[in-house]
Structures are given as C-alpha cells and as structure tokens.
mmCIF file of C-alpha atoms in Angstrom:
data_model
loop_
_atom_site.group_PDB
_atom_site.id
_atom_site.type_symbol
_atom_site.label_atom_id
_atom_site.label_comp_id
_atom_site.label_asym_id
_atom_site.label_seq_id
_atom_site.Cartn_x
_atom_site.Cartn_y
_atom_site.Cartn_z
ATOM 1 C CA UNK A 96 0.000 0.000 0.000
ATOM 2 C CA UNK A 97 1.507 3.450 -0.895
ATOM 3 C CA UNK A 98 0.799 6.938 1.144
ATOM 4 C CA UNK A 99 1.250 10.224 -0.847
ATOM 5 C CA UNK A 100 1.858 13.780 0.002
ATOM 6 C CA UNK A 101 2.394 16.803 -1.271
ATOM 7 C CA UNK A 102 4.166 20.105 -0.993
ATOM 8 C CA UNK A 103 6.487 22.373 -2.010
ATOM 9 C CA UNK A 104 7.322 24.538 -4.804
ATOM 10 C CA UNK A 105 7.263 23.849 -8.387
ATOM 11 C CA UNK A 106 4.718 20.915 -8.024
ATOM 12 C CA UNK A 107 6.671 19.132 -6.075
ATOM 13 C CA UNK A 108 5.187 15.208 -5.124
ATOM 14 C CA UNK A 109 6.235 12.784 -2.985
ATOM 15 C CA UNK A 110 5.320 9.002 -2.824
ATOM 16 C CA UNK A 111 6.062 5.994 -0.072
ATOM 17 C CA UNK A 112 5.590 2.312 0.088
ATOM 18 C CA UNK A 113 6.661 2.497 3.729
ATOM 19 C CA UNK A 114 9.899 2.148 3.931
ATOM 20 C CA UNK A 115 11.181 5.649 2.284
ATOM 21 C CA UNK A 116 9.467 8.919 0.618
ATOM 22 C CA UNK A 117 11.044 9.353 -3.251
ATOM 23 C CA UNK A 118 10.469 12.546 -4.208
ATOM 24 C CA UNK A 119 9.087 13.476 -8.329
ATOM 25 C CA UNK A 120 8.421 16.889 -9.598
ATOM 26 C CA UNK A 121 5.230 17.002 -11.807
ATOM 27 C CA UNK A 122 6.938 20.006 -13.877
ATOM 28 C CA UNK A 123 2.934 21.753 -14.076
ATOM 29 C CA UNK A 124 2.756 24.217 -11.340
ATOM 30 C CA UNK A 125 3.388 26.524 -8.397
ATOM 31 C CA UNK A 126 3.133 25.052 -4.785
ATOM 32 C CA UNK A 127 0.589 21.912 -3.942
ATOM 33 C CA UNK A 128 -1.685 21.965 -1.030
ATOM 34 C CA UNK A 129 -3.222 18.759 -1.093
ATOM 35 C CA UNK A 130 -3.319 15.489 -2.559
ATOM 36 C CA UNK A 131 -5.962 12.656 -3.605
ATOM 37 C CA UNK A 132 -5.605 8.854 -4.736
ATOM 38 C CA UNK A 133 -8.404 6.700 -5.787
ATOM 39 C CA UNK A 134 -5.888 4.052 -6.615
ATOM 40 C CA UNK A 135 -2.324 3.379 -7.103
ATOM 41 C CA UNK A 136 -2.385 4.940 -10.390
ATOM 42 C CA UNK A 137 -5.242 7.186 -10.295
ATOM 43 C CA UNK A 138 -5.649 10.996 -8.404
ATOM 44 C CA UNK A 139 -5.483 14.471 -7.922
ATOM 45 C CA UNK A 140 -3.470 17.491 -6.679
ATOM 46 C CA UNK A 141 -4.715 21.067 -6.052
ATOM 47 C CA UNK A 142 -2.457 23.942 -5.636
ATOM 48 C CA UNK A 143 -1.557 27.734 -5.542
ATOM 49 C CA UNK A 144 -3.661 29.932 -8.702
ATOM 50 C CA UNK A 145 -6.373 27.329 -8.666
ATOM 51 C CA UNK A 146 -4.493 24.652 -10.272
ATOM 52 C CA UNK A 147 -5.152 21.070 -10.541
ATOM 53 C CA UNK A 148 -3.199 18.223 -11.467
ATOM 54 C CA UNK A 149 -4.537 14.405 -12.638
ATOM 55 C CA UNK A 150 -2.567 11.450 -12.847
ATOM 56 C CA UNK A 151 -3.432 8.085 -14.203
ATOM 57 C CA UNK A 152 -0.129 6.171 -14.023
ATOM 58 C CA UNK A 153 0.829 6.969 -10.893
ATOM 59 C CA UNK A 154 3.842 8.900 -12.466
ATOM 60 C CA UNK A 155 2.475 11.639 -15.052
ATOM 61 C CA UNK A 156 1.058 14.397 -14.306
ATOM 62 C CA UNK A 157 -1.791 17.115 -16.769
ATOM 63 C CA UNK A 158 -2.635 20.055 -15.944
ATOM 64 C CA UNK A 159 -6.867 19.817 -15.730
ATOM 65 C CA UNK A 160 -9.383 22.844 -16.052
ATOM 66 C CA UNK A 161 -10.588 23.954 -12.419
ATOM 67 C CA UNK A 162 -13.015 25.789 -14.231
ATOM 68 C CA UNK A 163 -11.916 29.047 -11.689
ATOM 69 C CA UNK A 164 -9.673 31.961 -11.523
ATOM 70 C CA UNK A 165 -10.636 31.884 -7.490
ATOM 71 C CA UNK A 166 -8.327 30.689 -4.701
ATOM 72 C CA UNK A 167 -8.490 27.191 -3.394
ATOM 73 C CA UNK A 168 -7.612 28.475 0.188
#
C-alpha cells in the first residue's frame, strides 16, 4: 500500500511504500496543497492559482481545467 503527500514549490510530489518517501516533480505548477488517490495509479493534486493536477499512471502528471480563476484556500 503506498501513502502520498504533497508540498512544495514547483509541483513538487512525494510518494512511499513504507519504507522511504522518493520525491518526483510534476513540472505543471506553483506550490501543492493537497493530494488525492483513488488508486495506485489514479488521483489528484490542487495547488496555488487554482491549479489542478490528474494522474493516471501513478507517475504523469496534466494540468486539468478547475473551471476558476478563485483561490483554493
């Protein structure tokens, strides 16, 4: 089972099977808040200027229409 997080700048992402966090940059966007995983493979970040990430490998990121200009937070 794998936990995600993540933070920092430039769309930073970090993943963990348990034993150690390996840290990927999604290349898409300013600073994440939060995180989401359906699956493995499958989920969403949200960050700073209302942007959202999807994933469906687990490894690649897209950037996805929030469908607002507005804040997050």
């Amino acid at each position: 089972s794998q936990s995600y997080a993540a933070a920092g700048t430039g769309g930073t992402l970090a993943t963990s099977s348990g034993a150690a966090w390996t840290r990927h940059t999604s290349g898409l966007g300013p600073e994440l808040y939060d995180m989401s995983m359906a699956t493995a493979t499958h989920g969403w970040a949200i960050g700073r200027r209302s942007v959202v990430l999807r994933t469906t490998d687990g490894r690649t990121w897209t950037r996805q229409d929030a469908g607002t200009t507005a804040p997050f937070l």
